[in-house]
Amino acid sequence: MAQNFHSNSQLPSDISTTISRTAKPSSEFYSLFSEEEVLGIIDALEVRREIPLKYSYKGRGAKSWNDFYLKYVIPRWYGRANVEIDLLKNNFKYLNSNIQPGNKVNIVDVGAGNSYPVKKFIYKLNKLGKVNKYIALDISEELLDVSRKNFKKWFPLVEFLSSTIDIENSCVPKIFFQNQTSLEIDGTAKIFLHLGVTIGNHQNRDEVLKNFRDSMGKNDFLVFTNETGSNSQWDGIVRGGCKYHVEEIYAWVKNKIGIKSEDCELVRKYDLKTDSIVANLKLINDYTIDFSRMGIDKNLEIFEGEEITIWRHHKYEMPKLMQEIERSGLQLVHYSTDKYKSHIMAICKVASN
């Protein structure tokens, strides 16, 4: 016998669509991050619907990035070029000429990763007897382990120091530049490196540049690389990091946060608000993310159709780059681009005023 339904009744299938799924971050998630970092992730999710890219380099994420780099970025004998290595080579003469005769420099590699981009640069400086020590800094302890193994193999006689740091949230600790006997700050000039077009991945580029400025002395240089061009003219074709690295991060986020593959999709697009190319995890169903460890008790509701940014990259046009540099209290003293004019290496000092 057929059943009659009132017009305001809901079918069982309708009811099921209103049920929110619950995601609980894995035990590995809590082992990777400090309480402060977990709270930072919660805040970024709540305020701007983002899981900052920097956190994906921890744990197995470090291996994923290193595998991506070794496979797609390192030059090959049959002709593949590396923009970072080439730009460092092209700017070697300028940097070397600004090291006073008889003096040495400390190389401070912020976001060191596996240290491959600086290998040839340091080799040439070291051959001239100009390297005092190499300081590798990164948010990922796992990547610092890779850096240490690589560097000790390449340069066993050069002093190597390392530490975790989040350059968005802090300056480079002055302890690295203290004289071990007097504990006073060593006057040795420093070359701060921030390579891998990493500046374009930061959520707060102004804060990063200010933290570099506050870490620098008057004789120090900041050297960073990034892509050039208009973000809004992105052709929609995914390549390089936007393809291979993003796919790894997408899998990493789903696994660590506890969102099922069938409940989300990966979306890459131009984001007008941040003037960046972004990769977002878009939810197909409502979700509650339950953070209930480390003394934290927080439920975040994210609804069907909402997107969580998991990767971002901002290209620079020169006028905007100049504005950001000057706004941070730095001064651009030299720059060059690659042969395709797609990437820039900027060399800065602390502004004289």
mmCIF file of C-alpha atoms in Angstrom:
data_model
loop_
_atom_site.group_PDB
_atom_site.id
_atom_site.type_symbol
_atom_site.label_atom_id
_atom_site.label_comp_id
_atom_site.label_asym_id
_atom_site.label_seq_id
_atom_site.Cartn_x
_atom_site.Cartn_y
_atom_site.Cartn_z
ATOM 1 C CA MET A 1 0.000 0.000 0.000
ATOM 2 C CA ALA A 2 1.385 3.384 -0.995
ATOM 3 C CA GLN A 3 2.311 5.861 1.727
ATOM 4 C CA ASN A 4 1.332 9.519 1.565
ATOM 5 C CA PHE A 5 3.856 12.199 2.598
ATOM 6 C CA HIS A 6 2.957 15.727 3.670
ATOM 7 C CA SER A 7 4.536 18.485 1.592
ATOM 8 C CA ASN A 8 6.799 19.526 4.470
ATOM 9 C CA SER A 9 8.071 15.996 5.118
ATOM 10 C CA GLN A 10 11.660 15.066 4.267
ATOM 11 C CA LEU A 11 12.738 11.926 2.511
ATOM 12 C CA PRO A 12 15.307 9.795 4.328
ATOM 13 C CA SER A 13 17.862 10.697 1.650
ATOM 14 C CA ASP A 14 17.380 14.373 2.442
ATOM 15 C CA ILE A 15 18.014 13.735 6.112
ATOM 16 C CA SER A 16 21.314 11.989 5.397
ATOM 17 C CA THR A 17 22.710 14.994 3.542
ATOM 18 C CA THR A 18 22.341 17.178 6.661
ATOM 19 C CA ILE A 19 24.551 14.941 8.769
ATOM 20 C CA SER A 20 27.996 16.413 9.349
ATOM 21 C CA ARG A 21 30.950 14.090 9.052
ATOM 22 C CA THR A 22 33.558 14.240 11.805
ATOM 23 C CA ALA A 23 37.295 14.325 11.138
ATOM 24 C CA LYS A 24 39.755 13.604 13.935
ATOM 25 C CA PRO A 25 43.410 14.428 13.235
ATOM 26 C CA SER A 26 45.627 11.357 13.499
ATOM 27 C CA SER A 27 47.965 10.568 16.380
ATOM 28 C CA GLU A 28 50.849 11.269 13.972
ATOM 29 C CA PHE A 29 49.446 14.781 13.471
ATOM 30 C CA TYR A 30 49.781 15.499 17.180
ATOM 31 C CA SER A 31 53.243 13.949 17.324
ATOM 32 C CA LEU A 32 54.468 16.206 14.496
ATOM 33 C CA PHE A 33 53.319 19.532 15.911
ATOM 34 C CA SER A 34 53.777 21.360 19.187
ATOM 35 C CA GLU A 35 50.757 22.675 21.043
ATOM 36 C CA GLU A 36 51.572 26.159 19.744
ATOM 37 C CA GLU A 37 51.663 24.886 16.154
ATOM 38 C CA VAL A 38 48.377 22.983 16.543
ATOM 39 C CA LEU A 39 46.752 26.158 17.876
ATOM 40 C CA GLY A 40 48.242 28.029 14.904
ATOM 41 C CA ILE A 41 46.701 25.536 12.487
ATOM 42 C CA ILE A 42 43.323 25.811 14.241
ATOM 43 C CA ASP A 43 43.477 29.615 14.069
ATOM 44 C CA ALA A 44 44.426 29.584 10.364
ATOM 45 C CA LEU A 45 41.567 27.185 9.612
ATOM 46 C CA GLU A 46 39.060 29.198 11.619
ATOM 47 C CA VAL A 47 40.044 32.680 10.463
ATOM 48 C CA ARG A 48 41.050 32.216 6.829
ATOM 49 C CA ARG A 49 40.288 28.564 5.967
ATOM 50 C CA GLU A 50 43.916 27.618 5.443
ATOM 51 C CA ILE A 51 46.399 24.983 6.549
ATOM 52 C CA PRO A 52 49.686 26.865 6.039
ATOM 53 C CA LEU A 53 51.959 25.186 3.509
ATOM 54 C CA LYS A 54 54.957 25.360 5.859
ATOM 55 C CA TYR A 55 53.498 22.632 8.081
ATOM 56 C CA SER A 56 53.427 20.107 5.239
ATOM 57 C CA TYR A 57 57.245 19.831 5.329
ATOM 58 C CA LYS A 58 57.166 17.996 8.652
ATOM 59 C CA GLY A 59 57.288 14.244 9.136
ATOM 60 C CA ARG A 60 56.777 12.234 5.951
ATOM 61 C CA GLY A 61 56.018 15.515 4.207
ATOM 62 C CA ALA A 62 59.759 16.189 4.251
ATOM 63 C CA LYS A 63 60.418 12.989 2.330
ATOM 64 C CA SER A 64 57.675 13.837 -0.175
ATOM 65 C CA TRP A 65 59.212 17.241 -0.819
ATOM 66 C CA ASN A 66 62.751 15.865 -1.067
ATOM 67 C CA ASP A 67 61.579 13.142 -3.483
ATOM 68 C CA PHE A 68 59.827 15.782 -5.591
ATOM 69 C CA TYR A 69 62.968 17.942 -5.616
ATOM 70 C CA LEU A 70 65.311 15.112 -6.538
ATOM 71 C CA LYS A 71 63.031 13.957 -9.344
ATOM 72 C CA TYR A 72 61.891 17.217 -10.891
ATOM 73 C CA VAL A 73 64.183 20.070 -9.814
ATOM 74 C CA ILE A 74 67.812 18.903 -9.723
ATOM 75 C CA PRO A 75 69.651 19.468 -13.028
ATOM 76 C CA ARG A 76 70.389 16.426 -15.187
ATOM 77 C CA TRP A 77 73.345 15.728 -17.442
ATOM 78 C CA TYR A 78 71.041 15.792 -20.462
ATOM 79 C CA GLY A 79 70.236 19.452 -20.029
ATOM 80 C CA ARG A 80 67.589 20.185 -17.412
ATOM 81 C CA ALA A 81 68.470 23.499 -15.748
ATOM 82 C CA ASN A 82 67.888 24.663 -12.187
ATOM 83 C CA VAL A 83 66.873 28.300 -11.938
ATOM 84 C CA GLU A 84 68.149 28.734 -8.370
ATOM 85 C CA ILE A 85 71.589 27.333 -9.126
ATOM 86 C CA ASP A 86 71.905 29.372 -12.319
ATOM 87 C CA LEU A 87 70.871 32.614 -10.612
ATOM 88 C CA LEU A 88 73.339 32.042 -7.775
ATOM 89 C CA LYS A 89 76.027 31.397 -10.376
ATOM 90 C CA ASN A 90 75.145 34.592 -12.244
ATOM 91 C CA ASN A 91 75.223 36.670 -9.039
ATOM 92 C CA PHE A 92 78.345 35.100 -7.561
ATOM 93 C CA LYS A 93 80.625 37.848 -8.850
ATOM 94 C CA TYR A 94 78.521 40.588 -7.252
ATOM 95 C CA LEU A 95 78.284 38.876 -3.867
ATOM 96 C CA ASN A 96 81.929 37.823 -3.828
ATOM 97 C CA SER A 97 83.118 41.308 -4.731
ATOM 98 C CA ASN A 98 81.270 42.700 -1.717
ATOM 99 C CA ILE A 99 83.147 40.487 0.730
ATOM 100 C CA GLN A 100 86.086 42.507 2.000
ATOM 101 C CA PRO A 101 89.515 41.047 1.108
ATOM 102 C CA GLY A 102 90.724 38.706 3.828
ATOM 103 C CA ASN A 103 87.266 38.409 5.371
ATOM 104 C CA LYS A 104 84.908 35.461 5.583
ATOM 105 C CA VAL A 105 81.115 35.249 5.647
ATOM 106 C CA ASN A 106 78.505 33.176 7.425
ATOM 107 C CA ILE A 107 75.969 31.606 5.068
ATOM 108 C CA VAL A 108 72.529 31.563 6.704
ATOM 109 C CA ASP A 109 70.200 29.383 4.636
ATOM 110 C CA VAL A 110 66.605 29.988 5.774
ATOM 111 C CA GLY A 111 64.321 27.299 4.423
ATOM 112 C CA ALA A 112 67.388 25.212 3.665
ATOM 113 C CA GLY A 113 65.486 22.097 2.611
ATOM 114 C CA ASN A 114 68.045 19.609 1.316
ATOM 115 C CA SER A 115 70.694 22.344 0.655
ATOM 116 C CA TYR A 116 71.158 21.317 -2.990
ATOM 117 C CA PRO A 117 70.641 24.835 -4.430
ATOM 118 C CA VAL A 118 73.598 26.259 -2.464
ATOM 119 C CA LYS A 119 76.088 23.443 -3.137
ATOM 120 C CA LYS A 120 77.949 25.018 -6.083
ATOM 121 C CA PHE A 121 77.745 28.529 -4.620
ATOM 122 C CA ILE A 122 79.353 27.452 -1.353
ATOM 123 C CA TYR A 123 81.908 25.332 -3.210
ATOM 124 C CA LYS A 124 83.158 28.408 -5.084
ATOM 125 C CA LEU A 125 83.220 30.613 -1.989
ATOM 126 C CA ASN A 126 84.895 27.922 0.080
ATOM 127 C CA LYS A 127 87.544 27.404 -2.593
ATOM 128 C CA LEU A 128 88.411 31.075 -2.123
ATOM 129 C CA GLY A 129 88.591 30.541 1.646
ATOM 130 C CA LYS A 130 85.635 32.827 2.317
ATOM 131 C CA VAL A 131 83.151 30.572 4.155
ATOM 132 C CA ASN A 132 83.208 30.845 7.945
ATOM 133 C CA LYS A 133 80.235 28.571 8.660
ATOM 134 C CA TYR A 134 76.962 27.390 7.153
ATOM 135 C CA ILE A 135 73.772 27.714 9.192
ATOM 136 C CA ALA A 136 70.799 25.695 7.940
ATOM 137 C CA LEU A 137 67.396 26.811 9.250
ATOM 138 C CA ASP A 138 64.060 25.230 8.446
ATOM 139 C CA ILE A 139 60.685 24.565 10.040
ATOM 140 C CA SER A 140 61.208 20.833 9.474
ATOM 141 C CA GLU A 141 63.613 18.826 11.636
ATOM 142 C CA GLU A 142 63.408 16.037 9.066
ATOM 143 C CA LEU A 143 64.614 18.317 6.266
ATOM 144 C CA LEU A 144 67.412 19.607 8.490
ATOM 145 C CA ASP A 145 68.562 16.006 8.885
ATOM 146 C CA VAL A 146 68.696 15.713 5.089
ATOM 147 C CA SER A 147 70.585 19.012 4.875
ATOM 148 C CA ARG A 148 73.097 17.921 7.514
ATOM 149 C CA LYS A 149 73.867 14.610 5.781
ATOM 150 C CA ASN A 150 74.262 16.284 2.402
ATOM 151 C CA PHE A 151 76.390 19.164 3.634
ATOM 152 C CA LYS A 152 78.726 17.021 5.729
ATOM 153 C CA LYS A 153 79.291 14.824 2.698
ATOM 154 C CA TRP A 154 80.047 17.777 0.426
ATOM 155 C CA PHE A 155 81.980 19.987 2.874
ATOM 156 C CA PRO A 156 83.300 17.938 5.785
ATOM 157 C CA LEU A 157 85.642 20.714 6.923
ATOM 158 C CA VAL A 158 83.104 23.567 6.982
ATOM 159 C CA GLU A 159 81.323 24.200 10.288
ATOM 160 C CA PHE A 160 77.640 23.258 10.063
ATOM 161 C CA LEU A 161 74.940 24.523 12.430
ATOM 162 C CA SER A 162 71.207 23.997 12.206
ATOM 163 C CA SER A 163 67.973 24.779 14.003
ATOM 164 C CA THR A 164 64.244 24.797 13.427
ATOM 165 C CA ILE A 165 62.743 28.219 12.801
ATOM 166 C CA ASP A 166 59.528 29.681 11.440
ATOM 167 C CA ILE A 167 60.669 32.871 9.720
ATOM 168 C CA GLU A 168 57.062 34.126 9.552
ATOM 169 C CA ASN A 169 56.966 34.245 13.338
ATOM 170 C CA SER A 170 60.515 34.986 14.481
ATOM 171 C CA CYS A 171 63.886 36.454 13.595
ATOM 172 C CA VAL A 172 67.060 34.407 13.210
ATOM 173 C CA PRO A 173 68.433 33.800 16.736
ATOM 174 C CA LYS A 174 71.536 35.881 17.479
ATOM 175 C CA ILE A 175 73.094 32.964 19.349
ATOM 176 C CA PHE A 176 74.342 31.649 15.993
ATOM 177 C CA PHE A 177 76.519 34.748 15.619
ATOM 178 C CA GLN A 178 78.048 34.871 19.078
ATOM 179 C CA ASN A 179 81.760 34.506 19.619
ATOM 180 C CA GLN A 180 82.110 31.258 21.578
ATOM 181 C CA THR A 181 84.759 32.623 23.911
ATOM 182 C CA SER A 182 83.438 36.113 24.710
ATOM 183 C CA LEU A 183 79.739 35.455 23.956
ATOM 184 C CA GLU A 184 79.675 38.823 22.176
ATOM 185 C CA ILE A 185 78.130 39.131 18.729
ATOM 186 C CA ASP A 186 80.623 38.175 16.023
ATOM 187 C CA GLY A 187 81.089 40.924 13.437
ATOM 188 C CA THR A 188 81.439 38.465 10.545
ATOM 189 C CA ALA A 189 79.203 39.517 7.640
ATOM 190 C CA LYS A 190 76.307 37.255 6.741
ATOM 191 C CA ILE A 191 74.602 36.246 3.528
ATOM 192 C CA PHE A 192 71.021 35.277 4.280
ATOM 193 C CA LEU A 193 69.582 32.989 1.605
ATOM 194 C CA HIS A 194 65.850 32.382 1.091
ATOM 195 C CA LEU A 195 65.680 30.349 -2.079
ATOM 196 C CA GLY A 196 63.260 27.976 -3.797
ATOM 197 C CA VAL A 197 60.802 30.825 -4.583
ATOM 198 C CA THR A 198 59.719 30.315 -0.967
ATOM 199 C CA ILE A 199 58.921 33.995 -0.409
ATOM 200 C CA GLY A 200 55.936 33.540 -2.744
ATOM 201 C CA ASN A 201 54.551 30.686 -0.625
ATOM 202 C CA HIS A 202 54.301 32.673 2.613
ATOM 203 C CA GLN A 203 50.942 33.887 3.817
ATOM 204 C CA ASN A 204 52.517 37.019 5.329
ATOM 205 C CA ARG A 205 55.392 38.140 3.110
ATOM 206 C CA ASP A 206 55.700 41.533 4.859
ATOM 207 C CA GLU A 207 56.348 39.862 8.201
ATOM 208 C CA VAL A 208 58.953 37.551 6.674
ATOM 209 C CA LEU A 209 60.880 40.449 5.134
ATOM 210 C CA LYS A 210 60.703 42.427 8.395
ATOM 211 C CA ASN A 211 62.036 39.445 10.341
ATOM 212 C CA PHE A 212 64.930 39.203 7.920
ATOM 213 C CA ARG A 213 65.633 42.925 8.279
ATOM 214 C CA ASP A 214 65.626 42.631 12.083
ATOM 215 C CA SER A 215 68.093 39.714 11.824
ATOM 216 C CA MET A 216 70.558 41.633 9.651
ATOM 217 C CA GLY A 217 73.482 43.943 10.289
ATOM 218 C CA LYS A 218 74.583 46.798 8.032
ATOM 219 C CA ASN A 219 77.113 44.626 6.151
ATOM 220 C CA ASP A 220 74.760 41.690 5.584
ATOM 221 C CA PHE A 221 72.901 40.666 2.443
ATOM 222 C CA LEU A 222 69.517 39.026 1.953
ATOM 223 C CA VAL A 223 69.282 36.980 -1.248
ATOM 224 C CA PHE A 224 65.924 35.556 -2.297
ATOM 225 C CA THR A 225 64.327 34.195 -5.446
ATOM 226 C CA ASN A 226 60.821 34.198 -6.810
ATOM 227 C CA GLU A 227 58.799 33.935 -9.980
ATOM 228 C CA THR A 228 57.929 37.115 -11.840
ATOM 229 C CA GLY A 229 54.798 38.039 -13.721
ATOM 230 C CA SER A 230 51.076 38.593 -13.260
ATOM 231 C CA ASN A 231 49.251 35.999 -11.168
ATOM 232 C CA SER A 232 45.906 36.906 -12.746
ATOM 233 C CA GLN A 233 47.202 35.840 -16.162
ATOM 234 C CA TRP A 234 47.719 32.234 -15.026
ATOM 235 C CA ASP A 235 46.812 29.970 -17.945
ATOM 236 C CA GLY A 236 45.241 27.323 -15.720
ATOM 237 C CA ILE A 237 47.804 24.695 -16.736
ATOM 238 C CA VAL A 238 49.220 22.927 -13.686
ATOM 239 C CA ARG A 239 52.929 22.203 -13.816
ATOM 240 C CA GLY A 240 55.928 21.860 -11.523
ATOM 241 C CA GLY A 241 55.157 22.338 -7.828
ATOM 242 C CA CYS A 242 51.554 23.302 -8.565
ATOM 243 C CA LYS A 243 51.064 19.792 -9.935
ATOM 244 C CA TYR A 244 53.384 17.274 -8.305
ATOM 245 C CA HIS A 245 54.018 18.883 -4.924
ATOM 246 C CA VAL A 246 50.383 19.915 -4.519
ATOM 247 C CA GLU A 247 49.200 16.357 -5.116
ATOM 248 C CA GLU A 248 51.482 15.149 -2.314
ATOM 249 C CA ILE A 249 50.266 17.873 0.050
ATOM 250 C CA TYR A 250 46.616 17.113 -0.749
ATOM 251 C CA ALA A 251 47.139 13.460 0.191
ATOM 252 C CA TRP A 252 49.116 14.499 3.298
ATOM 253 C CA VAL A 253 46.373 16.856 4.545
ATOM 254 C CA LYS A 254 43.569 14.325 4.040
ATOM 255 C CA ASN A 255 45.540 11.671 5.880
ATOM 256 C CA LYS A 256 46.628 13.830 8.810
ATOM 257 C CA ILE A 257 43.354 15.710 9.339
ATOM 258 C CA GLY A 258 41.113 12.696 8.719
ATOM 259 C CA ILE A 259 38.993 13.861 5.773
ATOM 260 C CA LYS A 260 37.890 11.045 3.487
ATOM 261 C CA SER A 261 38.817 11.221 -0.214
ATOM 262 C CA GLU A 262 35.197 10.825 -1.309
ATOM 263 C CA ASP A 263 34.234 13.910 0.726
ATOM 264 C CA CYS A 264 36.552 16.409 -0.950
ATOM 265 C CA GLU A 265 38.228 17.435 -4.185
ATOM 266 C CA LEU A 266 41.358 19.337 -5.187
ATOM 267 C CA VAL A 267 40.821 22.766 -6.780
ATOM 268 C CA ARG A 268 43.573 24.951 -8.255
ATOM 269 C CA LYS A 269 42.762 28.536 -9.203
ATOM 270 C CA TYR A 270 43.722 32.204 -9.149
ATOM 271 C CA ASP A 271 42.670 33.890 -5.915
ATOM 272 C CA LEU A 272 41.938 37.590 -6.365
ATOM 273 C CA LYS A 273 41.953 38.391 -2.637
ATOM 274 C CA THR A 274 45.582 37.298 -2.161
ATOM 275 C CA ASP A 275 46.661 37.808 -5.792
ATOM 276 C CA SER A 276 48.078 34.285 -5.729
ATOM 277 C CA ILE A 277 47.686 30.917 -7.396
ATOM 278 C CA VAL A 278 46.241 28.576 -4.778
ATOM 279 C CA ALA A 279 45.449 24.910 -4.369
ATOM 280 C CA ASN A 280 42.417 24.294 -2.195
ATOM 281 C CA LEU A 281 40.776 21.264 -0.635
ATOM 282 C CA LYS A 282 37.067 21.723 -1.402
ATOM 283 C CA LEU A 283 34.570 19.910 0.805
ATOM 284 C CA ILE A 284 31.734 18.000 -0.848
ATOM 285 C CA ASN A 285 30.031 17.411 2.522
ATOM 286 C CA ASP A 286 29.744 19.257 5.823
ATOM 287 C CA TYR A 287 32.548 18.442 8.234
ATOM 288 C CA THR A 288 33.347 18.950 11.895
ATOM 289 C CA ILE A 289 37.072 18.775 12.631
ATOM 290 C CA ASP A 290 37.546 17.613 16.207
ATOM 291 C CA PHE A 291 40.768 18.801 17.843
ATOM 292 C CA SER A 292 40.686 17.118 21.248
ATOM 293 C CA ARG A 293 44.241 16.281 22.306
ATOM 294 C CA MET A 294 47.088 18.142 24.058
ATOM 295 C CA GLY A 295 44.543 19.709 26.380
ATOM 296 C CA ILE A 296 42.873 21.318 23.354
ATOM 297 C CA ASP A 297 39.102 20.959 23.012
ATOM 298 C CA LYS A 298 37.993 22.640 19.805
ATOM 299 C CA ASN A 299 35.459 21.687 17.134
ATOM 300 C CA LEU A 300 35.572 23.508 13.805
ATOM 301 C CA GLU A 301 32.607 23.338 11.459
ATOM 302 C CA ILE A 302 33.391 23.628 7.762
ATOM 303 C CA PHE A 303 30.486 23.397 5.380
ATOM 304 C CA GLU A 304 29.852 21.790 2.022
ATOM 305 C CA GLY A 305 31.315 23.927 -0.764
ATOM 306 C CA GLU A 306 33.862 25.666 1.472
ATOM 307 C CA GLU A 307 37.541 25.487 0.489
ATOM 308 C CA ILE A 308 40.671 25.112 2.601
ATOM 309 C CA THR A 309 43.860 26.547 1.080
ATOM 310 C CA ILE A 310 46.731 24.049 1.311
ATOM 311 C CA TRP A 311 49.227 25.643 -1.124
ATOM 312 C CA ARG A 312 49.785 29.169 -2.392
ATOM 313 C CA HIS A 313 52.214 30.955 -4.649
ATOM 314 C CA HIS A 314 52.512 34.641 -5.434
ATOM 315 C CA LYS A 315 54.437 35.954 -8.441
ATOM 316 C CA TYR A 316 55.958 39.426 -8.319
ATOM 317 C CA GLU A 317 55.745 42.309 -10.730
ATOM 318 C CA MET A 318 58.707 44.635 -10.126
ATOM 319 C CA PRO A 319 56.794 47.680 -8.786
ATOM 320 C CA LYS A 320 55.036 45.504 -6.174
ATOM 321 C CA LEU A 321 58.275 43.757 -5.266
ATOM 322 C CA MET A 322 59.962 47.116 -4.687
ATOM 323 C CA GLN A 323 57.067 48.238 -2.496
ATOM 324 C CA GLU A 324 57.256 45.155 -0.279
ATOM 325 C CA ILE A 325 61.037 45.414 0.077
ATOM 326 C CA GLU A 326 60.958 49.115 0.967
ATOM 327 C CA ARG A 327 57.980 48.666 3.310
ATOM 328 C CA SER A 328 60.015 46.183 5.343
ATOM 329 C CA GLY A 329 62.982 48.525 5.838
ATOM 330 C CA LEU A 330 65.188 46.863 3.224
ATOM 331 C CA GLN A 331 66.817 48.248 0.112
ATOM 332 C CA LEU A 332 67.198 46.420 -3.207
ATOM 333 C CA VAL A 333 70.854 46.812 -4.201
ATOM 334 C CA HIS A 334 71.087 44.338 -7.076
ATOM 335 C CA TYR A 335 68.919 41.894 -9.011
ATOM 336 C CA SER A 336 68.941 39.724 -12.100
ATOM 337 C CA THR A 337 66.499 37.502 -13.952
ATOM 338 C CA ASP A 338 66.915 34.191 -15.716
ATOM 339 C CA LYS A 339 67.104 34.044 -19.514
ATOM 340 C CA TYR A 340 63.325 33.616 -19.796
ATOM 341 C CA LYS A 341 62.672 36.531 -17.401
ATOM 342 C CA SER A 342 60.395 34.201 -15.438
ATOM 343 C CA HIS A 343 62.410 34.245 -12.195
ATOM 344 C CA ILE A 344 64.244 36.935 -10.267
ATOM 345 C CA MET A 345 67.045 36.878 -7.717
ATOM 346 C CA ALA A 346 66.840 39.938 -5.458
ATOM 347 C CA ILE A 347 69.777 41.045 -3.292
ATOM 348 C CA CYS A 348 68.938 43.415 -0.443
ATOM 349 C CA LYS A 349 70.617 45.264 2.424
ATOM 350 C CA VAL A 350 69.169 47.057 5.425
ATOM 351 C CA ALA A 351 67.941 50.467 4.248
ATOM 352 C CA SER A 352 70.303 53.281 5.259
ATOM 353 C CA ASN A 353 67.494 55.474 6.619
#
